[in-house]
């Protein structure tokens, strides 16, 4: 059975009070519409059409992907009108309608819904609600068959007491849908072309309305304002941390870890409070992550330790390597196995060999640092001359005295040593001591100035 998916995303989102179109507001760093499109893609449809209106250009630019079609709905005349705008682009047997502001819809639910649609049946996703205010109500006959959807504003008091709400998500046979949409009228409380009116038409045509009920209301919850957006974010986070804990990760407090991307975690991983994981993060067995830490697009190998207050971006910690507290690992920072980076150390585009150490207060940029090399406190690689970046190469077992300035480009051979406070501007051969500082003079009998 071939499938087209139509995502409605033309609405303004007035209650967001935002310059950003509503569907671009993020849940876990990904736009709501991005979540919906990812779910749509998992179904491998023949096409995905996004109906855009308010902020159309911004929405198109934000998504910009070859597999998406964009259809402009110039005026928002209702959900039925919105779907009708996409119809000329569709050719498949079945049309699935999704909402750009309902981001947490699960692929399994959509798969189940699609099984309820064919030429004789329309699949409708409903939800049972304690408070169905605002939702279209599912009207059933005495046999329990769906006969219509009535919008809240058009409902009788009796209909308002129905707790089964319309999620808006449905799957319909395309050719019939085309006919129903062409017959919609806007003679209702809101003067809109309601997509929901096709239900009564389908019943009149002898189709069965086959409902699937969402397992939980949050999955089909839309965000109309920032309060609802925050609810969706919390719910999404809860799902993410539950998945991690099921796979063998200990979270000191599941409510104080945020996952804004894809996390692969091994067993016996320990994550403390206020940790934010962004992008693609790989965490192998036995890794420990201390509190108040941000880790973005990074890899932590077996047994690595990130102590408190660290910031890692596109970095890699080898087996048993450790960093922090208060370490900053910028893109291209790589610690080989058992390497150590301590407090107030910043690394950028720098590899620390196995067992190499930078214990405190250093900036190491564009550098290759050999195994077992020790970087003293206060060491700076001067990698930038104001126009270009240059590399520093250190061999194995080098010892950099405290407060050294290493002016790149420069190479230090295996076992080289620099005296504390040196400014190193020339290569140092293997095994040599380089001292690049003023020689100390002592002046005997020095008269200290007296206060006038
Ligand atoms: C709609 C349903 C209602 C359901 C509810 C679930 C209709 C008539 N009503 O009501 O039964 O319970 O969703 O949340 O369908 N949109 C467009 N173009 C338009 C109008 C809407 O793209 O012309 C988009 C909006 O951006 C939004 C979605 O369609 O993403 C739903 O529109 P909205 O106006 O929020 O519908 P509701 O009144 O909430
Ligand atoms: Ca709505």
GROMACS .gro file of C-alpha atoms and ligand atoms in nm:
model
  492
    1UNK     CA    1   0.000   0.000   0.000
    2UNK     CA    2   0.150   0.333  -0.104
    3UNK     CA    3   0.148   0.622   0.139
    4UNK     CA    4   0.161   1.002   0.130
    5UNK     CA    5   0.199   1.201   0.450
    6UNK     CA    6   0.063   1.554   0.490
    7UNK     CA    7   0.195   1.755   0.784
    8UNK     CA    8  -0.013   2.060   0.878
    9UNK     CA    9   0.214   2.346   0.981
   10UNK     CA   10   0.054   2.665   0.854
   11UNK     CA   11  -0.090   2.796   1.180
   12UNK     CA   12   0.041   3.110   1.345
   13UNK     CA   13   0.079   3.006   1.706
   14UNK     CA   14  -0.037   3.344   1.839
   15UNK     CA   15  -0.009   3.231   2.200
   16UNK     CA   16   0.363   3.163   2.169
   17UNK     CA   17   0.423   3.541   2.144
   18UNK     CA   18   0.722   3.472   1.925
   19UNK     CA   19   0.897   3.580   1.607
   20UNK     CA   20   0.966   3.212   1.546
   21UNK     CA   21   0.684   3.016   1.376
   22UNK     CA   22   0.525   2.786   1.631
   23UNK     CA   23   0.630   2.459   1.467
   24UNK     CA   24   0.997   2.563   1.484
   25UNK     CA   25   0.994   2.593   1.862
   26UNK     CA   26   1.215   2.313   1.992
   27UNK     CA   27   1.161   2.014   2.212
   28UNK     CA   28   1.502   1.880   2.320
   29UNK     CA   29   1.687   2.105   2.072
   30UNK     CA   30   1.490   1.978   1.773
   31UNK     CA   31   1.196   2.171   1.630
   32UNK     CA   32   0.853   2.025   1.694
   33UNK     CA   33   0.811   1.994   1.319
   34UNK     CA   34   1.150   1.817   1.300
   35UNK     CA   35   1.026   1.552   1.544
   36UNK     CA   36   0.709   1.501   1.338
   37UNK     CA   37   0.906   1.471   1.016
   38UNK     CA   38   1.141   1.217   1.171
   39UNK     CA   39   0.839   1.008   1.273
   40UNK     CA   40   0.698   1.049   0.921
   41UNK     CA   41   1.026   0.939   0.762
   42UNK     CA   42   1.036   0.622   0.973
   43UNK     CA   43   0.720   0.512   0.792
   44UNK     CA   44   0.907   0.525   0.458
   45UNK     CA   45   0.626   0.701   0.272
   46UNK     CA   46   0.622   0.782  -0.098
   47UNK     CA   47   0.609   1.152  -0.017
   48UNK     CA   48   0.594   1.396   0.274
   49UNK     CA   49   0.415   1.725   0.208
   50UNK     CA   50   0.441   2.003   0.463
   51UNK     CA   51   0.161   2.260   0.447
   52UNK     CA   52   0.312   2.595   0.541
   53UNK     CA   53   0.161   2.941   0.583
   54UNK     CA   54   0.272   3.165   0.868
   55UNK     CA   55   0.649   3.205   0.846
   56UNK     CA   56   0.652   2.976   0.540
   57UNK     CA   57   0.997   3.081   0.420
   58UNK     CA   58   1.147   3.045   0.766
   59UNK     CA   59   0.996   2.698   0.807
   60UNK     CA   60   1.116   2.586   0.463
   61UNK     CA   61   1.467   2.713   0.526
   62UNK     CA   62   1.484   2.551   0.870
   63UNK     CA   63   1.395   2.210   0.729
   64UNK     CA   64   1.543   2.223   0.383
   65UNK     CA   65   1.560   1.858   0.281
   66UNK     CA   66   1.523   1.693  -0.059
   67UNK     CA   67   1.264   1.444   0.056
   68UNK     CA   68   1.013   1.710   0.167
   69UNK     CA   69   0.757   1.894  -0.042
   70UNK     CA   70   0.627   2.230   0.076
   71UNK     CA   71   0.278   2.347  -0.006
   72UNK     CA   72   0.179   2.705   0.064
   73UNK     CA   73  -0.157   2.763   0.225
   74UNK     CA   74  -0.187   3.138   0.181
   75UNK     CA   75  -0.485   3.182   0.409
   76UNK     CA   76  -0.556   2.956   0.705
   77UNK     CA   77  -0.911   2.863   0.620
   78UNK     CA   78  -0.916   2.546   0.828
   79UNK     CA   79  -0.761   2.202   0.858
   80UNK     CA   80  -0.971   2.061   0.571
   81UNK     CA   81  -0.862   2.345   0.345
   82UNK     CA   82  -0.500   2.285   0.450
   83UNK     CA   83  -0.506   1.917   0.350
   84UNK     CA   84  -0.682   2.007   0.023
   85UNK     CA   85  -0.386   2.230  -0.073
   86UNK     CA   86  -0.156   1.928  -0.068
   87UNK     CA   87  -0.384   1.694  -0.264
   88UNK     CA   88  -0.267   1.784  -0.616
   89UNK     CA   89   0.079   1.656  -0.516
   90UNK     CA   90  -0.045   1.317  -0.393
   91UNK     CA   91  -0.070   0.991  -0.583
   92UNK     CA   92  -0.069   0.717  -0.321
   93UNK     CA   93  -0.347   0.490  -0.200
   94UNK     CA   94  -0.343   0.628   0.152
   95UNK     CA   95  -0.300   0.974   0.302
   96UNK     CA   96  -0.183   1.013   0.661
   97UNK     CA   97  -0.242   1.355   0.819
   98UNK     CA   98  -0.004   1.470   1.095
   99UNK     CA   99   0.027   1.798   1.288
  100UNK     CA  100   0.349   1.997   1.299
  101UNK     CA  101   0.282   2.103   1.658
  102UNK     CA  102   0.222   1.749   1.791
  103UNK     CA  103   0.585   1.639   1.822
  104UNK     CA  104   0.579   1.331   2.044
  105UNK     CA  105   0.369   1.106   1.824
  106UNK     CA  106   0.524   0.759   1.823
  107UNK     CA  107   0.596   0.564   1.508
  108UNK     CA  108   0.432   0.247   1.653
  109UNK     CA  109   0.105   0.437   1.701
  110UNK     CA  110   0.111   0.556   1.342
  111UNK     CA  111   0.186   0.206   1.216
  112UNK     CA  112  -0.112   0.073   1.412
  113UNK     CA  113  -0.329   0.351   1.273
  114UNK     CA  114  -0.227   0.278   0.914
  115UNK     CA  115  -0.338  -0.084   0.959
  116UNK     CA  116  -0.688   0.054   1.021
  117UNK     CA  117  -0.714   0.221   0.683
  118UNK     CA  118  -0.808   0.078   0.344
  119UNK     CA  119  -1.075   0.143   0.079
  120UNK     CA  120  -1.350   0.040   0.320
  121UNK     CA  121  -1.214   0.201   0.636
  122UNK     CA  122  -1.084   0.533   0.760
  123UNK     CA  123  -0.833   0.513   1.047
  124UNK     CA  124  -0.884   0.775   1.316
  125UNK     CA  125  -0.654   0.835   1.613
  126UNK     CA  126  -0.849   0.933   1.923
  127UNK     CA  127  -0.753   1.002   2.283
  128UNK     CA  128  -0.936   0.962   2.612
  129UNK     CA  129  -0.917   1.280   2.817
  130UNK     CA  130  -1.015   1.388   3.168
  131UNK     CA  131  -1.071   1.735   3.035
  132UNK     CA  132  -1.153   1.729   2.662
  133UNK     CA  133  -1.207   2.109   2.642
  134UNK     CA  134  -1.111   2.245   2.302
  135UNK     CA  135  -1.097   1.906   2.134
  136UNK     CA  136  -1.330   1.782   1.866
  137UNK     CA  137  -1.554   1.513   2.022
  138UNK     CA  138  -1.591   1.164   1.878
  139UNK     CA  139  -1.963   1.095   1.836
  140UNK     CA  140  -2.061   0.726   1.835
  141UNK     CA  141  -2.399   0.559   1.772
  142UNK     CA  142  -2.566   0.305   2.001
  143UNK     CA  143  -2.356   0.030   1.841
  144UNK     CA  144  -2.042   0.216   1.937
  145UNK     CA  145  -1.957   0.306   1.576
  146UNK     CA  146  -1.812   0.649   1.506
  147UNK     CA  147  -2.059   0.859   1.310
  148UNK     CA  148  -1.910   1.209   1.328
  149UNK     CA  149  -1.667   1.448   1.493
  150UNK     CA  150  -1.816   1.762   1.642
  151UNK     CA  151  -1.588   2.055   1.718
  152UNK     CA  152  -1.601   2.191   2.073
  153UNK     CA  153  -1.746   2.521   1.955
  154UNK     CA  154  -2.022   2.347   1.758
  155UNK     CA  155  -2.108   2.083   2.018
  156UNK     CA  156  -2.433   2.045   2.211
  157UNK     CA  157  -2.407   2.025   2.593
  158UNK     CA  158  -2.460   1.650   2.565
  159UNK     CA  159  -2.177   1.615   2.312
  160UNK     CA  160  -1.949   1.825   2.531
  161UNK     CA  161  -1.965   1.553   2.797
  162UNK     CA  162  -1.793   1.305   2.560
  163UNK     CA  163  -1.439   1.235   2.683
  164UNK     CA  164  -1.310   1.077   2.364
  165UNK     CA  165  -1.129   1.351   2.174
  166UNK     CA  166  -1.007   1.382   1.818
  167UNK     CA  167  -0.628   1.398   1.796
  168UNK     CA  168  -0.655   1.532   1.441
  169UNK     CA  169  -0.433   1.251   1.314
  170UNK     CA  170  -0.602   1.025   1.062
  171UNK     CA  171  -0.538   0.793   0.770
  172UNK     CA  172  -0.778   0.800   0.476
  173UNK     CA  173  -0.801   0.646   0.127
  174UNK     CA  174  -0.675   0.920  -0.105
  175UNK     CA  175  -0.934   0.914  -0.382
  176UNK     CA  176  -1.225   0.925  -0.139
  177UNK     CA  177  -1.053   1.197   0.062
  178UNK     CA  178  -1.028   1.406  -0.252
  179UNK     CA  179  -1.402   1.378  -0.305
  180UNK     CA  180  -1.489   1.457   0.059
  181UNK     CA  181  -1.262   1.760   0.078
  182UNK     CA  182  -1.412   1.902  -0.241
  183UNK     CA  183  -1.751   1.894  -0.071
  184UNK     CA  184  -1.657   2.062   0.261
  185UNK     CA  185  -1.840   2.376   0.367
  186UNK     CA  186  -1.741   2.640   0.621
  187UNK     CA  187  -2.088   2.676   0.763
  188UNK     CA  188  -1.991   2.631   1.128
  189UNK     CA  189  -1.910   2.823   1.446
  190UNK     CA  190  -1.557   2.914   1.329
  191UNK     CA  191  -1.632   2.966   0.958
  192UNK     CA  192  -1.356   2.715   0.874
  193UNK     CA  193  -1.329   2.417   0.642
  194UNK     CA  194  -1.301   2.145   0.903
  195UNK     CA  195  -1.109   1.830   0.815
  196UNK     CA  196  -1.320   1.662   1.082
  197UNK     CA  197  -1.633   1.695   0.867
  198UNK     CA  198  -1.504   1.419   0.638
  199UNK     CA  199  -1.590   1.164   0.907
  200UNK     CA  200  -1.967   1.203   0.863
  201UNK     CA  201  -1.916   1.199   0.484
  202UNK     CA  202  -1.718   0.876   0.504
  203UNK     CA  203  -1.994   0.719   0.714
  204UNK     CA  204  -2.254   0.831   0.459
  205UNK     CA  205  -2.043   0.664   0.189
  206UNK     CA  206  -2.058   0.338   0.382
  207UNK     CA  207  -1.705   0.340   0.521
  208UNK     CA  208  -1.626   0.221   0.867
  209UNK     CA  209  -1.440   0.459   1.099
  210UNK     CA  210  -1.181   0.239   1.267
  211UNK     CA  211  -1.029   0.407   1.570
  212UNK     CA  212  -0.692   0.363   1.733
  213UNK     CA  213  -0.661   0.512   2.080
  214UNK     CA  214  -0.336   0.683   2.177
  215UNK     CA  215  -0.165   0.498   2.462
  216UNK     CA  216  -0.113   0.824   2.650
  217UNK     CA  217  -0.239   1.176   2.600
  218UNK     CA  218   0.106   1.339   2.586
  219UNK     CA  219   0.186   1.151   2.267
  220UNK     CA  220  -0.087   1.345   2.087
  221UNK     CA  221  -0.059   1.667   2.285
  222UNK     CA  222   0.001   1.983   2.084
  223UNK     CA  223   0.178   2.293   2.208
  224UNK     CA  224  -0.016   2.616   2.177
  225UNK     CA  225   0.187   2.817   2.428
  226UNK     CA  226   0.519   2.794   2.610
  227UNK     CA  227   0.363   2.623   2.910
  228UNK     CA  228   0.249   2.333   2.696
  229UNK     CA  229   0.586   2.334   2.522
  230UNK     CA  230   0.757   2.293   2.860
  231UNK     CA  231   0.521   2.007   2.948
  232UNK     CA  232   0.616   1.831   2.625
  233UNK     CA  233   0.985   1.887   2.698
  234UNK     CA  234   0.953   1.735   3.048
  235UNK     CA  235   0.759   1.439   2.916
  236UNK     CA  236   1.011   1.380   2.638
  237UNK     CA  237   1.297   1.396   2.889
  238UNK     CA  238   1.120   1.144   3.109
  239UNK     CA  239   1.100   0.900   2.817
  240UNK     CA  240   1.469   0.952   2.735
  241UNK     CA  241   1.600   0.893   3.086
  242UNK     CA  242   1.377   0.590   3.132
  243UNK     CA  243   1.535   0.435   2.823
  244UNK     CA  244   1.884   0.499   2.962
  245UNK     CA  245   1.805   0.352   3.301
  246UNK     CA  246   1.657   0.042   3.138
  247UNK     CA  247   1.989  -0.014   2.961
  248UNK     CA  248   2.201  -0.003   3.276
  249UNK     CA  249   2.270   0.363   3.343
  250UNK     CA  250   2.241   0.493   3.699
  251UNK     CA  251   2.104   0.846   3.720
  252UNK     CA  252   2.146   1.011   4.057
  253UNK     CA  253   1.826   1.202   3.981
  254UNK     CA  254   1.637   1.120   3.659
  255UNK     CA  255   1.466   1.461   3.676
  256UNK     CA  256   1.797   1.643   3.657
  257UNK     CA  257   1.948   1.504   3.339
  258UNK     CA  258   1.857   1.646   2.998
  259UNK     CA  259   1.906   1.463   2.673
  260UNK     CA  260   1.893   1.672   2.359
  261UNK     CA  261   2.003   1.427   2.094
  262UNK     CA  262   2.099   1.062   2.062
  263UNK     CA  263   2.278   0.894   2.350
  264UNK     CA  264   2.429   0.546   2.327
  265UNK     CA  265   2.521   0.422   2.671
  266UNK     CA  266   2.682   0.103   2.798
  267UNK     CA  267   2.642  -0.066   3.133
  268UNK     CA  268   2.727   0.058   3.478
  269UNK     CA  269   2.741   0.415   3.365
  270UNK     CA  270   2.692   0.670   3.641
  271UNK     CA  271   2.551   1.013   3.567
  272UNK     CA  272   2.524   1.272   3.842
  273UNK     CA  273   2.280   1.566   3.857
  274UNK     CA  274   2.250   1.859   3.614
  275UNK     CA  275   2.412   1.687   3.323
  276UNK     CA  276   2.312   1.794   2.971
  277UNK     CA  277   2.386   1.559   2.682
  278UNK     CA  278   2.355   1.710   2.335
  279UNK     CA  279   2.390   1.582   1.979
  280UNK     CA  280   2.538   1.235   1.942
  281UNK     CA  281   2.701   1.117   2.263
  282UNK     CA  282   2.857   0.773   2.301
  283UNK     CA  283   2.915   0.657   2.658
  284UNK     CA  284   3.085   0.321   2.703
  285UNK     CA  285   3.071   0.082   3.000
  286UNK     CA  286   3.172   0.209   3.341
  287UNK     CA  287   3.193   0.578   3.251
  288UNK     CA  288   3.126   0.827   3.529
  289UNK     CA  289   2.998   1.179   3.467
  290UNK     CA  290   3.006   1.429   3.751
  291UNK     CA  291   2.748   1.699   3.826
  292UNK     CA  292   2.693   2.023   3.631
  293UNK     CA  293   2.845   1.908   3.307
  294UNK     CA  294   2.758   1.960   2.940
  295UNK     CA  295   2.865   1.697   2.688
  296UNK     CA  296   2.799   1.759   2.322
  297UNK     CA  297   2.878   1.527   2.024
  298UNK     CA  298   3.147   1.340   2.217
  299UNK     CA  299   3.272   0.989   2.282
  300UNK     CA  300   3.362   0.860   2.628
  301UNK     CA  301   3.546   0.528   2.613
  302UNK     CA  302   3.528   0.252   2.871
  303UNK     CA  303   3.592   0.369   3.226
  304UNK     CA  304   3.650   0.734   3.139
  305UNK     CA  305   3.569   0.986   3.411
  306UNK     CA  306   3.433   1.337   3.360
  307UNK     CA  307   3.440   1.520   3.691
  308UNK     CA  308   3.207   1.804   3.786
  309UNK     CA  309   3.165   2.130   3.591
  310UNK     CA  310   3.310   2.023   3.259
  311UNK     CA  311   3.215   2.132   2.910
  312UNK     CA  312   3.292   1.889   2.627
  313UNK     CA  313   3.221   1.958   2.262
  314UNK     CA  314   3.324   1.717   1.983
  315UNK     CA  315   3.579   1.562   2.215
  316UNK     CA  316   3.692   1.208   2.288
  317UNK     CA  317   3.808   1.055   2.615
  318UNK     CA  318   3.998   0.728   2.576
  319UNK     CA  319   3.974   0.430   2.809
  320UNK     CA  320   4.033   0.532   3.168
  321UNK     CA  321   4.106   0.894   3.073
  322UNK     CA  322   3.969   1.166   3.296
  323UNK     CA  323   3.900   1.536   3.294
  324UNK     CA  324   3.791   1.808   3.535
  325UNK     CA  325   3.665   1.939   3.758
  326UNK     CA  326   3.625   2.257   3.547
  327UNK     CA  327   3.781   2.134   3.223
  328UNK     CA  328   3.684   2.263   2.881
  329UNK     CA  329   3.736   2.026   2.590
  330UNK     CA  330   3.666   2.203   2.264
  331UNK     CA  331   3.631   2.044   1.917
  332UNK     CA  332   3.912   1.805   1.832
  333UNK     CA  333   4.022   1.748   2.190
  334UNK     CA  334   4.128   1.383   2.222
  335UNK     CA  335   4.260   1.216   2.535
  336UNK     CA  336   4.419   0.878   2.469
  337UNK     CA  337   4.390   0.607   2.732
  338UNK     CA  338   4.455   0.718   3.090
  339UNK     CA  339   4.540   1.074   2.987
  340UNK     CA  340   4.444   1.335   3.243
  341UNK     CA  341   4.324   1.693   3.216
  342UNK     CA  342   4.261   1.873   3.542
  343UNK     CA  343   4.098   2.194   3.657
  344UNK     CA  344   4.087   2.506   3.440
  345UNK     CA  345   4.247   2.338   3.143
  346UNK     CA  346   4.121   2.417   2.794
  347UNK     CA  347   4.199   2.193   2.498
  348UNK     CA  348   4.120   2.264   2.134
  349UNK     CA  349   4.218   2.046   1.838
  350UNK     CA  350   4.473   1.876   2.058
  351UNK     CA  351   4.558   1.513   2.121
  352UNK     CA  352   4.704   1.407   2.454
  353UNK     CA  353   4.887   1.074   2.422
  354UNK     CA  354   4.838   0.780   2.657
  355UNK     CA  355   4.901   0.877   3.018
  356UNK     CA  356   4.986   1.241   2.931
  357UNK     CA  357   4.885   1.496   3.192
  358UNK     CA  358   4.784   1.862   3.212
  359UNK     CA  359   4.683   1.898   3.574
  360UNK     CA  360   4.594   2.263   3.607
  361UNK     CA  361   4.547   2.601   3.440
  362UNK     CA  362   4.655   2.548   3.081
  363UNK     CA  363   4.552   2.625   2.724
  364UNK     CA  364   4.659   2.365   2.470
  365UNK     CA  365   4.552   2.436   2.113
  366UNK     CA  366   4.644   2.275   1.778
  367UNK     CA  367   4.885   2.044   1.955
  368UNK     CA  368   5.007   1.688   1.943
  369UNK     CA  369   5.126   1.583   2.286
  370UNK     CA  370   5.312   1.253   2.322
  371UNK     CA  371   5.246   0.975   2.570
  372UNK     CA  372   5.339   1.038   2.935
  373UNK     CA  373   5.423   1.402   2.869
  374UNK     CA  374   5.353   1.633   3.162
  375UNK     CA  375   5.229   1.987   3.110
  376UNK     CA  376   5.296   2.219   3.405
  377UNK     CA  377   5.043   2.462   3.549
  378UNK     CA  378   5.004   2.786   3.358
  379UNK     CA  379   5.130   2.651   3.028
  380UNK     CA  380   4.996   2.817   2.715
  381UNK     CA  381   5.045   2.714   2.355
  382UNK     CA  382   5.064   3.037   2.157
  383UNK     CA  383   4.899   2.888   1.849
  384UNK     CA  384   4.762   3.204   1.688
  385UNK     CA  385   4.976   3.480   1.545
  386UNK     CA  386   4.680   3.704   1.477
  387UNK     CA  387   4.633   3.571   1.126
  388UNK     CA  388   4.709   3.199   1.119
  389UNK     CA  389   4.701   2.900   1.352
  390UNK     CA  390   5.018   2.695   1.400
  391UNK     CA  391   5.087   2.354   1.547
  392UNK     CA  392   5.285   2.248   1.850
  393UNK     CA  393   5.435   1.899   1.847
  394UNK     CA  394   5.566   1.741   2.167
  395UNK     CA  395   5.723   1.398   2.178
  396UNK     CA  396   5.684   1.138   2.453
  397UNK     CA  397   5.775   1.195   2.813
  398UNK     CA  398   5.833   1.569   2.765
  399UNK     CA  399   5.825   1.780   3.082
  400UNK     CA  400   5.694   2.135   3.042
  401UNK     CA  401   5.782   2.353   3.340
  402UNK     CA  402   5.510   2.566   3.491
  403UNK     CA  403   5.409   2.890   3.325
  404UNK     CA  404   5.573   2.815   2.992
  405UNK     CA  405   5.464   2.986   2.671
  406UNK     CA  406   5.512   2.752   2.377
  407UNK     CA  407   5.516   2.968   2.063
  408UNK     CA  408   5.403   2.765   1.762
  409UNK     CA  409   5.502   2.638   1.516
  410UNK     CA  410   5.744   2.447   1.733
  411UNK     CA  411   5.854   2.088   1.798
  412UNK     CA  412   5.991   1.941   2.121
  413UNK     CA  413   6.165   1.602   2.097
  414UNK     CA  414   6.109   1.300   2.324
  415UNK     CA  415   6.217   1.363   2.682
  416UNK     CA  416   6.273   1.739   2.631
  417UNK     CA  417   6.232   1.966   2.936
  418UNK     CA  418   6.148   2.334   2.958
  419UNK     CA  419   6.240   2.547   3.259
  420UNK     CA  420   5.953   2.706   3.444
  421UNK     CA  421   5.855   3.046   3.306
  422UNK     CA  422   6.017   2.985   2.969
  423UNK     CA  423   5.902   3.130   2.641
  424UNK     CA  424   5.987   2.861   2.388
  425UNK     CA  425   6.024   2.999   2.037
  426UNK     CA  426   6.260   2.743   1.880
  427UNK     CA  427   6.255   2.364   1.849
  428UNK     CA  428   6.399   2.169   2.143
  429UNK     CA  429   6.596   1.853   2.061
  430UNK     CA  430   6.516   1.523   2.233
  431UNK     CA  431   6.650   1.503   2.587
  432UNK     CA  432   6.755   1.874   2.602
  433UNK     CA  433   6.661   2.130   2.867
  434UNK     CA  434   6.540   2.458   2.719
  435UNK     CA  435   6.548   2.768   2.937
  436UNK     CA  436   6.400   3.074   2.775
  437UNK     CA  437   6.375   3.337   3.048
  438UNK     CA  438   6.572   3.623   3.200
  439UNK     CA  439   6.856   3.503   3.422
  440UNK     CA  440   6.802   3.575   3.791
  441UNK     CA  441   7.018   3.845   3.952
  442UNK     CA  442   7.030   3.900   4.330
  443UNK     CA  443   7.107   4.254   4.449
  444UNK     CA  444   7.242   4.246   4.802
  445UNK     CA  445   7.148   4.511   5.060
  446UNK     CA  446   6.849   4.635   4.861
  447UNK     CA  447   6.691   4.947   5.017
  448UNK     CA  448   6.312   4.917   5.011
  449UNK     CA  449   6.124   5.246   4.945
  450UNK     CA  450   5.980   5.420   5.252
  451UNK     CA  451   5.626   5.563   5.270
  452UNK     CA  452   5.639   5.948   5.247
  453LIG     C1  453  -0.819   2.045   1.557
  453LIG     C2  454  -0.936   1.953   1.523
  453LIG     C3  455  -0.998   1.902   1.653
  453LIG     C4  456  -0.893   1.831   1.735
  453LIG     C5  457  -0.774   1.923   1.760
  453LIG     C6  458  -0.663   1.847   1.828
  453LIG     C7  459  -1.032   2.038   1.317
  453LIG     C8  460  -1.141   2.118   1.257
  453LIG     N1  461  -1.034   2.028   1.450
  453LIG     O1  462  -0.873   2.156   1.625
  453LIG     O2  463  -1.104   1.814   1.625
  453LIG     O3  464  -0.949   1.787   1.857
  453LIG     O4  465  -0.723   1.974   1.636
  453LIG     O5  466  -0.564   1.936   1.867
  453LIG     O6  467  -0.951   1.983   1.247
  453LIG     N2  468  -0.369   2.433   1.045
  453LIG     C9  469  -0.326   2.467   0.919
  453LIG     N3  470  -0.406   2.541   0.838
  453LIG    C10  471  -0.528   2.584   0.878
  453LIG    C11  472  -0.573   2.550   1.007
  453LIG    C12  473  -0.491   2.473   1.088
  453LIG     O7  474  -0.215   2.430   0.878
  453LIG     O8  475  -0.594   2.651   0.799
  453LIG    C13  476  -0.283   2.353   1.130
  453LIG    C14  477  -0.239   2.428   1.254
  453LIG     O9  478  -0.114   2.491   1.231
  453LIG    C15  479  -0.226   2.317   1.357
  453LIG    C16  480  -0.329   2.215   1.312
  453LIG    O10  481  -0.357   2.242   1.177
  453LIG    O11  482  -0.100   2.256   1.352
  453LIG    C17  483  -0.455   2.217   1.397
  453LIG    O12  484  -0.515   2.342   1.383
  453LIG     P1  485  -0.591   2.412   1.502
  453LIG    O13  486  -0.648   2.538   1.455
  453LIG    O14  487  -0.504   2.412   1.622
  453LIG    O15  488  -0.709   2.309   1.523
  453LIG     P2  489  -0.794   2.293   1.653
  453LIG    O16  490  -0.894   2.402   1.657
  453LIG    O17  491  -0.708   2.275   1.770
  454LIG    CA1  492  -0.481   2.287   1.826
   0.00000   0.00000   0.00000
